[in-house]
Each structure stands twice: as C-alpha cells, then as structure tokens.
Amino acid sequence: MASVHESLYFNPMMTNGVVHANVFGIKDWVTPYKISVLVLLSEMTKNTQITVVEKRRLKKQILPLLQGPDISLSKLLKIVGDCCPNFASSVQIRIKLMAEGELKDMEQFFDELSDSFQGTEPDVHKTSVVGLFLRHMILAYNKLSFSQVYKLYTSLQNYFQCDKTKTTTKTENEEADMELTNTEEENEEEQELSEEREMEKEDLDFPIGEEELACSGPLSQKQAEYFLSHQASLLKNDESKALSPVLLQKELNNLLKFNPDFSEAHYLSYLNSLRVQDVFSSTHSLLHYFDRLILTGAESKSNGDEGYGRSLRYAALNLAAVHCRFGHYHQAELALQEAIRIAQESSDHVCLQHCLSWLYILKSRKGEDSSVLLEHSVKKAVHFGLPYLASLGIQFLVQQRAFAGKTADKLMDALKDSDLLHWKHSLSELIDISTAQKTAVWRLYGQSTMALQQAQMLLSMDSLDSVNVSVQQNNTESFAVVLCHLAELHAEQGFFSASSEILKHLRERFPPHSQHAKLWMMFDQKIQFERAMNDGKYHVTESLVTGITALNSVEGLYRKAIVLKAQNQTAEAHKILQVLLTHCQKVKNMEMVIRVLLSLAELYWRSSCHPVALPVLLQALALSREYRLQYLASETVLNLAFSQLMLGIPEQALNILHMAIEPILAHGAVLDKGRAMFLVAKCQVASAASYSPQKKTDGNFRNGNYLLCSVWCSMTLDEAKI
C-alpha cells in the first residue's frame, strides 16, 4: 500500500540512476531519455530547415515517444533519422554538447524550456500534449535537490557514453568482418571465425530484438498505462506483434515491483498466463487484480458501496470462466454459484445474465443438455438490451442445432437475424464470428463450395474497429478457423503447395504460443496424415497420429484405427473402432459415428464379409440423412454401391449411384471424384454381362464406358503429378 500513499505528496527518490518525483498525483520523473526527447522538441521549434513533409512525419512519432518506455539514444536517433535525416545530426550534437559539457549546460537548457510558453504566439501551447509534457518535466526538475540534479547529470553522461561505446564496438566488429571476409576463401578456419564474429555482431546490434523494450527501472504512470493498453490491444487484435510471453511477464514483474497495487498490470499478467495455459499463474493474477481493485477503492469511488460488491461478484464470475476454460468443471460450478448468489443479493440483472451464459456453456462442456437454458438466455439478453450476449447465444444455439441435424435454411435464417444485431450495434467481432460460423456449418453439411464462398467473404471484409495502421484486426479466432478450412479445401483438391502457403501464413500470424495455434496445428497434422495415407507412407503416419492425439484424442484414435486397417491389422483396428463407436454414441458426436461405421464396413470388405457390411452401411446412411450430413450420405451410398457390386448385383448399384455422384462431383475431394467415376465405370462393365449382344455393340454404351475410364485415368495422372 506504500505506492497509494506516495501519490499524495512529493517524495523524490533515486533508483538505478533514475530520478523519480511524485507531485500531487503527477507520477512522472526526469530521465536521460526524456531529456533527449526535450532536446528533440526544442530543436523542432528552432530549426527552420525542416520541410513540411518531414515535420509531419516527425510529429506522428512524438506521441509514441512521449508515452512509450525509455529507449536507447541510437534507437531514438534512428526514428528521427527515418523521418528527417538531416535533423537527427543536430539533435545528436546538442545532446553531445550537454553530456560532455558541464552541469550548468543542463541547468541552462531547462531554463530555456520555459521560454517556449512566452509571447502572444508561443511555440508550444500549455494545454497541448507537448505542453503538458514540458510542464511536467520542468516541474519535476525544479523539485530536485542539488545532489539529485548531479545524479541526473551523471546518468545523462552514462546514457550518452553507453550509446557511444556500443556504436564504437559495432564499427569495430564490422571492420573485423570486412577483414575476415576478404580472406575467407583462402582458409576455412577463418570463415568459421568470421561466422562467429558475425554472430557476436548480431548480439551487439542492440536496435534489433525485443530485449531493449524491457527497462531495468520503473516506468512513469503514463508510460505504464500506455504500455499496458498497447499490449492488451495487441493481444486481442494481433498477438504476433505483442511481446513474447516471457518478455511481457518480465516487464509486468518490473512494473509490479515498483507498484504492487497496479491492478491493470495484474490483469494483463492474467491474460499473458492464459496464452501459455498456465493455470496457477492465471488464477493467481486474476485474484490479485480484484484484490487490488477493491483495496485501492477504484470501484467504490465511482459506484459507492455498490462498487465493492460488484468487484466481488465479477471476480467470482471470472474465476468460473478460468476454471471452465481449463476443464475444472466442479470448481467452475462452485465459483459460478457464488457469483449468482452475490448478484441476486444486489439485484444485478446484467451480472446474472452473464452467469446464465456461462451456466449453459458449463453444462454443454459437461455433456448435459443446455438447450432450454440457452433459449432462456437469449430471450433475457434481448429483454435487458444486451446485444453482445444475445448474439453469442444465437451463435451457440446455431451450433447446437447444426449438430442436432436441423436444416440449413433455418440455421441461416437465425444467423441472418443475429447479423442484423451486429450491423445495428457495429459489433465487428461478432460479424466475423457469424461469417466463420456459416463457413463451418456449410463445411459440416458437405457444401464445400458455399463454405469457400463464406471464407473468401470474411477474408475480404474490412473491420469496423479503428485500430493502429500497423495492427491487423483479423488476427482473431474467426480468421484462424476460416483460414484452416481454406487450407483443408485446397488440400482436398490436390493443391498441396497452396495449402502449405496458407498454413505457413497461419504459423506467422498465430505463433505456437498463441491461444489459437491449436487450430492450425490440428489441420496441419490432418492434411499431412491424409497425404501420407494416399501415398502409402504408413511409417510417416505413426508420428502424425501421435501429434493428432495430443490435440484431439478422438481424432487421434480414429486415425490410429485407419492406419491399422491399411496395414491389414484387422483385429486391432476393429477393437479400436468399437471402443470409439461406443464413446461417440455416448457423447452424441454423430459425424464421427458415421465415419466409424464406414470404416467398420471397409474392415468387413477386407474380410470378404460383404453381407455383414450392408446393415452397417444402412445404419450410417440413416444417421447421415437424419442429421443432414449430405457429403457423408453420398460417401455411404458409394460404399453401398460397392458392396452391391461385390455381391454381384451391379444393376442395383447403378440405380443408387445417381443419388451420390452429383454431390461428390460438386463438392467432393479430387480423390473421391476419381473413385466415384471409377466405381460407375466398374458397375457399367459388370452389368454388361447381362446385356444382349446388340446392346453391347451399341456406340453410346462403349463411348460412355470409355469416357468414364478416361476421366478416372486423367484424374489419377493429375493427382500423381501433384
């Protein structure tokens, strides 16, 4: 609690050569970096040779320089030099004269700063951002004692000399590199030394790397607030540009070391821990955030006594969300009950609505039916005017109805109603979620063309949120889902190079430590598995099965059975498929149930038990039609036709093939198209045995068989080239 009291009075202190000053809540102090920024601002008002374009570029960098953390002198000069190259040298000369001069030079510089506000048309207005910064620095400097001024001047000299030393070392390494490069062709040992020197040069090339962002000393209040808001924005919109989890936690620990009651830093630490799935640290930081929020009185000042209870109930609600995310459903239920109890005592209907939303999510995660709670939640959210929660409820309801086998037109109507809410309230994030949901629904129903259209629509949309130019808004889960579907669609059509490029882009946009990295990791493993299976490289699939199992145990078990089936280990594959079938029927994963039934039918074929496979295929066909899974229904019909062909009734097989051939050719993978055409050709050839000699010599019949076989051969050759 010391930092709370220190903000009430002036208490200058010195830490790591940095002078601090707290003046009636103005938590700011003078540092060598801020003196360099003051020199920059002073030179901007005096230098008349700067063009209008250069001045405009430089002014765009002023706000980040004022609010951002302290950086080295070389990096500051590099930023200035990129805007106006000739101006950077004058700034460097001014700092050099001050650092290599005497103490009175720095004293005179601060005296001259006050002249910027003089006159009828001053260079800087007192109420502007730059004016406030100048006034804060002048006030903080005037409050320093003589010993503190001397220490500040010493730290300025060290700041300049440190930069000068690094520049000299960099030049020496470059010269050493030049000498070693000239003789590297004569001796291989000298080439190795050159590479070592180059590595050392890169280590000393301080403008590169994130380590420079970490400051040994504390940040001012404005710097800390800017840093936290900037990193939180990056974590939400563009996680790849945010600091790495280790470096960000190091910076947060540095902030909390000087101000343990900084609640916002605890909350960002909680978000950072969620990135790496750290249960203990995330829970610890979340509890500290609400503890500091209550202790500092941030809520009670604005809401009276109500603010205290509000923090408590939302603390319990957030704790329930954390436990639910990590799969601790019992702890999540207890925390949720606590939040509901406190919210009911305070008659907080908004908090109760949030609790209801998490309640149906918790029940669905536990495998219980939550449709009644979900519908009630949507109605209540609309009643209390909470469009965000109402739309999320509709999205969840559409997902449940899709798995329950509702028709696509009803689901699209529901999504259309939610889109009206999104556009009415400018909910950009939910617009992206809705479009990604449509992509997933069409993909589930086997309509790959429609899924591709929705994916392209989302990728070409512009965000409604105003973010920084360097920040990409489309680094959210919705874009990750769409790009993963796009990669899989390209792989199914045989365009593996395009699919690899999409996955490479996903790796860059969503690093392995990000929260959405599991999505592209799963799709990458599945695409590699399918390609290895098609190429007959079963030894490669074993490692891929292990990777898939780590991400999704059900998918991994299914892929393991597929590999065992391909290796003719029928008994082991049948045992795994039976266990998997029982589990999927229990959790009502109908898509996987149908795929397992199709794999069981293929096992019966390998054992020459074609009559036994027919009931299994009929069961799969009934389930796929009940749940509107069109593509799986078409695959089942193809398997039924093959079974009938093996049983010696190709005429019946031809009669049912017309139901499956059109969806397969319209939305199927290139390998499935080739198999379907080849099966049609085989059925026609097999049925020709019962034809009359005149029909066998009919030109249309011969041309039809030749066309089907040529199509299959061309598809096979194209895929072999791919």
XYZ file of C-alpha atoms in Angstrom, residues 111-459:
349
model
C 15.744 27.394 -18.027
C 15.344 27.911 -21.774
C 12.436 25.448 -21.930
C 10.208 27.881 -20.053
C 10.661 30.408 -22.863
C 8.653 28.145 -25.179
C 5.447 29.316 -23.491
C 6.274 33.041 -23.713
C 4.834 35.533 -26.198
C 1.467 36.121 -27.820
C 2.055 33.208 -30.216
C 4.135 30.702 -28.227
C 5.907 27.777 -29.865
C 4.049 25.353 -27.585
C 0.623 25.772 -26.016
C 0.392 24.945 -22.324
C -2.689 22.744 -22.695
C -1.361 20.691 -25.631
C 0.125 17.211 -25.217
C 3.632 18.521 -25.763
C 2.955 21.499 -23.491
C 1.786 19.296 -20.639
C 4.844 17.100 -21.066
C 7.176 20.108 -20.917
C 5.441 21.486 -17.834
C 5.631 18.114 -16.057
C 9.345 17.791 -16.801
C 10.127 21.371 -15.739
C 8.137 20.929 -12.533
C 9.781 17.591 -11.731
C 13.248 19.042 -12.427
C 12.682 22.121 -10.246
C 11.685 19.914 -7.304
C 15.019 18.084 -7.327
C 17.722 18.830 -4.789
C 21.267 19.659 -5.896
C 22.545 16.129 -5.223
C 19.702 14.690 -7.275
C 20.423 17.098 -10.137
C 24.051 15.972 -10.081
C 22.995 12.312 -10.182
C 20.659 13.075 -13.088
C 23.532 14.737 -14.961
C 25.772 11.730 -14.265
C 23.119 9.363 -15.587
C 22.833 11.530 -18.724
C 26.580 11.194 -19.289
C 26.355 7.412 -18.803
C 23.392 7.295 -21.176
C 25.390 9.064 -23.890
C 28.641 7.191 -23.253
C 26.892 3.804 -23.266
C 25.426 4.545 -26.665
C 28.793 5.809 -27.896
C 30.519 2.634 -26.683
C 28.002 0.390 -28.408
C 28.395 2.321 -31.654
C 32.186 2.031 -31.474
C 32.007 -1.703 -30.752
C 29.631 -2.191 -33.655
C 32.029 -0.352 -36.013
C 34.991 -2.434 -34.847
C 33.082 -5.663 -35.425
C 32.085 -4.529 -38.905
C 35.741 -3.778 -39.719
C 36.762 -7.178 -38.356
C 34.079 -8.736 -40.531
C 35.461 -6.987 -43.605
C 38.975 -8.283 -42.919
C 37.794 -11.820 -42.308
C 35.532 -11.779 -45.370
C 38.466 -10.847 -47.639
C 40.459 -13.908 -46.536
C 37.685 -16.476 -46.084
C 38.328 -18.089 -49.472
C 41.940 -18.810 -48.504
C 41.252 -20.587 -45.253
C 38.146 -22.421 -43.964
C 39.113 -21.771 -40.362
C 38.997 -18.038 -40.994
C 35.490 -18.484 -42.430
C 34.354 -20.089 -39.193
C 35.845 -17.203 -37.221
C 34.016 -14.770 -39.486
C 30.737 -16.501 -38.770
C 31.422 -16.302 -35.046
C 32.227 -12.611 -35.337
C 29.030 -12.099 -37.309
C 27.032 -13.790 -34.566
C 28.715 -11.569 -31.992
C 27.909 -8.536 -34.121
C 24.256 -9.516 -34.230
C 24.226 -9.862 -30.464
C 25.695 -6.381 -30.130
C 23.349 -4.900 -32.725
C 21.126 -3.519 -29.986
C 18.355 -1.908 -32.094
C 17.276 -5.409 -33.111
C 15.372 -7.614 -30.698
C 12.718 -7.293 -28.026
C 15.125 -7.232 -25.108
C 15.593 -3.491 -25.399
C 11.944 -2.937 -24.554
C 12.493 -4.265 -21.059
C 13.611 -1.441 -18.778
C 15.599 -2.008 -15.635
C 13.979 0.944 -13.918
C 10.313 1.753 -13.320
C 8.029 3.392 -15.841
C 6.049 6.508 -15.118
C 2.302 6.256 -14.698
C 1.572 7.429 -18.235
C 4.228 5.173 -19.708
C 2.857 2.204 -17.793
C -0.724 2.925 -18.854
C 0.338 3.318 -22.482
C 2.362 0.116 -22.342
C -0.488 -1.894 -20.795
C -3.159 -0.590 -23.165
C -0.915 -1.134 -26.191
C -0.045 -4.716 -25.226
C -3.672 -5.533 -24.350
C -4.760 -4.233 -27.761
C -2.116 -6.356 -29.472
C -3.130 -9.469 -27.534
C -6.701 -9.001 -28.723
C -6.145 -7.934 -32.328
C -2.656 -9.015 -33.399
C -0.950 -11.323 -30.929
C 2.017 -11.929 -33.235
C 3.126 -8.290 -32.760
C 2.827 -8.400 -28.970
C 5.792 -9.164 -26.745
C 6.571 -12.816 -26.197
C 5.031 -14.314 -23.026
C 8.384 -14.466 -21.224
C 9.410 -10.893 -22.043
C 5.949 -9.493 -21.333
C 5.868 -11.204 -17.929
C 9.325 -9.833 -17.183
C 8.125 -6.320 -17.974
C 4.990 -6.770 -15.854
C 7.027 -8.052 -12.924
C 9.187 -4.944 -13.245
C 6.073 -2.761 -13.086
C 4.661 -4.602 -10.093
C 7.988 -4.440 -8.265
C 7.692 -0.657 -8.018
C 3.895 -0.559 -7.695
C 2.388 -3.825 -6.363
C -1.096 -2.260 -6.275
C -1.229 -1.614 -10.023
C -4.392 -3.655 -10.722
C -4.254 -3.295 -14.524
C -0.795 -4.895 -14.575
C -2.164 -7.896 -12.666
C -4.963 -8.275 -15.210
C -2.560 -8.160 -18.161
C -0.455 -10.744 -16.346
C -3.595 -12.886 -16.149
C -4.132 -12.559 -19.927
C -0.477 -13.359 -20.562
C -0.690 -16.508 -18.429
C -3.708 -17.653 -20.416
C -1.578 -17.502 -23.573
C 0.675 -20.264 -22.273
C -2.121 -22.193 -20.494
C -0.625 -21.566 -17.044
C -3.418 -22.435 -14.609
C -1.703 -21.378 -11.392
C -0.317 -18.042 -12.597
C -3.528 -17.018 -14.368
C -5.663 -17.725 -11.281
C -3.113 -16.015 -9.023
C -3.005 -12.866 -11.193
C -6.782 -12.713 -11.534
C -7.309 -12.856 -7.772
C -4.632 -10.193 -7.238
C -6.350 -7.969 -9.808
C -9.668 -7.972 -7.952
C -7.942 -7.700 -4.569
C -6.112 -4.552 -5.693
C -9.266 -3.219 -7.337
C -11.103 -3.440 -4.040
C -8.217 -2.263 -1.837
C -7.454 0.837 -3.907
C -11.142 1.759 -3.946
C -11.243 2.173 -7.742
C -14.751 0.732 -7.911
C -16.167 2.216 -4.727
C -15.132 5.749 -5.693
C -17.344 5.668 -8.772
C -20.163 3.451 -7.562
C -20.249 3.962 -3.793
C -20.813 0.896 -1.660
C -22.172 -0.914 -4.717
C -18.716 -0.946 -6.298
C -17.332 -3.262 -3.601
C -19.981 -5.939 -4.214
C -19.681 -5.502 -7.972
C -15.986 -6.361 -7.852
C -16.659 -9.435 -5.724
C -19.323 -10.935 -7.988
C -17.386 -10.282 -11.177
C -14.294 -11.754 -9.536
C -16.209 -14.974 -8.886
C -17.597 -14.911 -12.442
C -14.145 -14.502 -13.989
C -12.779 -17.245 -11.775
C -15.529 -19.564 -13.022
C -14.609 -18.701 -16.610
C -10.945 -19.548 -15.964
C -11.768 -22.918 -14.398
C -14.191 -23.710 -17.230
C -11.523 -22.901 -19.794
C -9.040 -25.300 -18.204
C -11.616 -28.068 -17.751
C -12.068 -27.750 -13.970
C -15.842 -28.002 -14.179
C -16.538 -28.666 -10.495
C -14.528 -25.626 -9.366
C -16.147 -23.567 -12.118
C -19.614 -24.561 -10.919
C -18.814 -23.581 -7.331
C -17.444 -20.180 -8.391
C -20.461 -19.625 -10.642
C -22.866 -20.388 -7.803
C -21.040 -17.826 -5.659
C -21.312 -15.188 -8.394
C -25.034 -15.918 -8.822
C -25.642 -15.631 -5.079
C -23.910 -12.243 -4.778
C -25.603 -10.941 -7.940
C -29.042 -11.973 -6.657
C -28.418 -10.180 -3.358
C -27.551 -7.000 -5.269
C -30.282 -7.452 -7.941
C -27.649 -7.134 -10.673
C -29.525 -8.461 -13.722
C -26.604 -7.850 -16.085
C -24.258 -9.973 -13.990
C -26.955 -12.645 -13.666
C -27.272 -12.707 -17.434
C -23.529 -13.253 -17.780
C -23.769 -16.036 -15.195
C -26.591 -17.652 -17.165
C -24.471 -17.560 -20.320
C -21.584 -19.301 -18.569
C -24.000 -21.764 -16.979
C -25.168 -23.167 -20.302
C -21.572 -23.227 -21.577
C -20.566 -25.198 -18.484
C -23.433 -27.667 -18.927
C -22.590 -28.192 -22.608
C -18.936 -28.839 -21.733
C -20.060 -31.475 -19.236
C -22.166 -33.173 -21.925
C -25.546 -32.163 -20.486
C -28.479 -30.753 -22.456
C -28.404 -26.955 -22.209
C -30.840 -26.020 -24.986
C -33.531 -24.784 -22.563
C -31.045 -22.597 -20.680
C -29.670 -21.323 -23.966
C -33.043 -20.214 -25.318
C -33.892 -18.584 -21.988
C -30.541 -16.770 -22.009
C -31.141 -15.317 -25.487
C -34.603 -14.056 -24.523
C -33.329 -12.461 -21.310
C -30.395 -10.829 -23.102
C -32.761 -9.241 -25.618
C -35.042 -8.130 -22.778
C -32.246 -6.376 -20.871
C -30.768 -4.835 -24.011
C -27.540 -6.845 -24.146
C -26.952 -7.392 -27.882
C -23.496 -8.903 -27.445
C -24.717 -11.679 -25.146
C -27.853 -12.203 -27.249
C -25.800 -12.654 -30.409
C -23.352 -15.020 -28.741
C -26.321 -17.054 -27.519
C -27.727 -17.236 -31.052
C -24.338 -18.362 -32.386
C -24.168 -21.099 -29.752
C -27.764 -22.097 -30.484
C -26.999 -22.389 -34.213
C -24.038 -24.602 -33.410
C -26.199 -26.881 -31.263
C -28.939 -27.055 -33.903
C -26.383 -27.884 -36.592
C -25.119 -30.866 -34.603
C -28.747 -31.837 -33.928
C -29.467 -32.088 -37.674
C -31.613 -29.021 -38.317
C -31.969 -27.867 -41.900
C -29.524 -25.319 -43.258
C -32.201 -22.784 -44.224
C -33.392 -22.445 -40.615
C -29.854 -22.035 -39.347
C -29.061 -19.384 -41.953
C -32.243 -17.501 -41.023
C -31.118 -17.455 -37.387
C -27.679 -16.217 -38.391
C -29.294 -13.549 -40.554
C -31.224 -12.269 -37.532
C -28.031 -12.133 -35.498
C -26.279 -10.271 -38.334
C -28.937 -7.576 -38.097
C -27.978 -7.089 -34.441
C -24.298 -6.940 -35.369
C -24.682 -4.273 -38.027
C -27.138 -2.293 -35.920
C -24.738 -2.074 -32.963
C -21.487 -2.166 -35.019
C -20.265 -5.385 -33.379
C -17.355 -6.085 -35.700
C -16.033 -9.076 -33.773
C -19.413 -10.824 -33.864
C -19.760 -10.168 -37.597
C -16.539 -12.134 -38.091
C -17.751 -14.902 -35.773
C -21.045 -15.179 -37.664
C -19.307 -15.489 -41.034
C -16.902 -18.097 -39.668
C -19.895 -19.944 -38.213
C -21.530 -20.038 -41.644
C -18.323 -21.435 -43.116
C -18.231 -24.197 -40.500
C -21.943 -25.017 -40.946
C -21.637 -25.383 -44.742
C -18.495 -27.459 -44.226
C -20.332 -29.730 -41.789
C -23.165 -30.262 -44.240
C -20.710 -31.092 -47.040
C -21.263 -27.946 -49.127
C -17.627 -27.071 -49.784
C -18.482 -24.523 -52.486
C -20.644 -22.498 -50.110
C -18.017 -22.828 -47.363
C -15.376 -21.491 -49.743
C -17.596 -18.535 -50.624
C -18.133 -17.586 -46.962
C -14.427 -17.961 -46.213
C -13.463 -15.654 -49.061
C -16.117 -13.170 -47.931
C -14.654 -12.937 -44.437
C -11.085 -12.611 -45.691
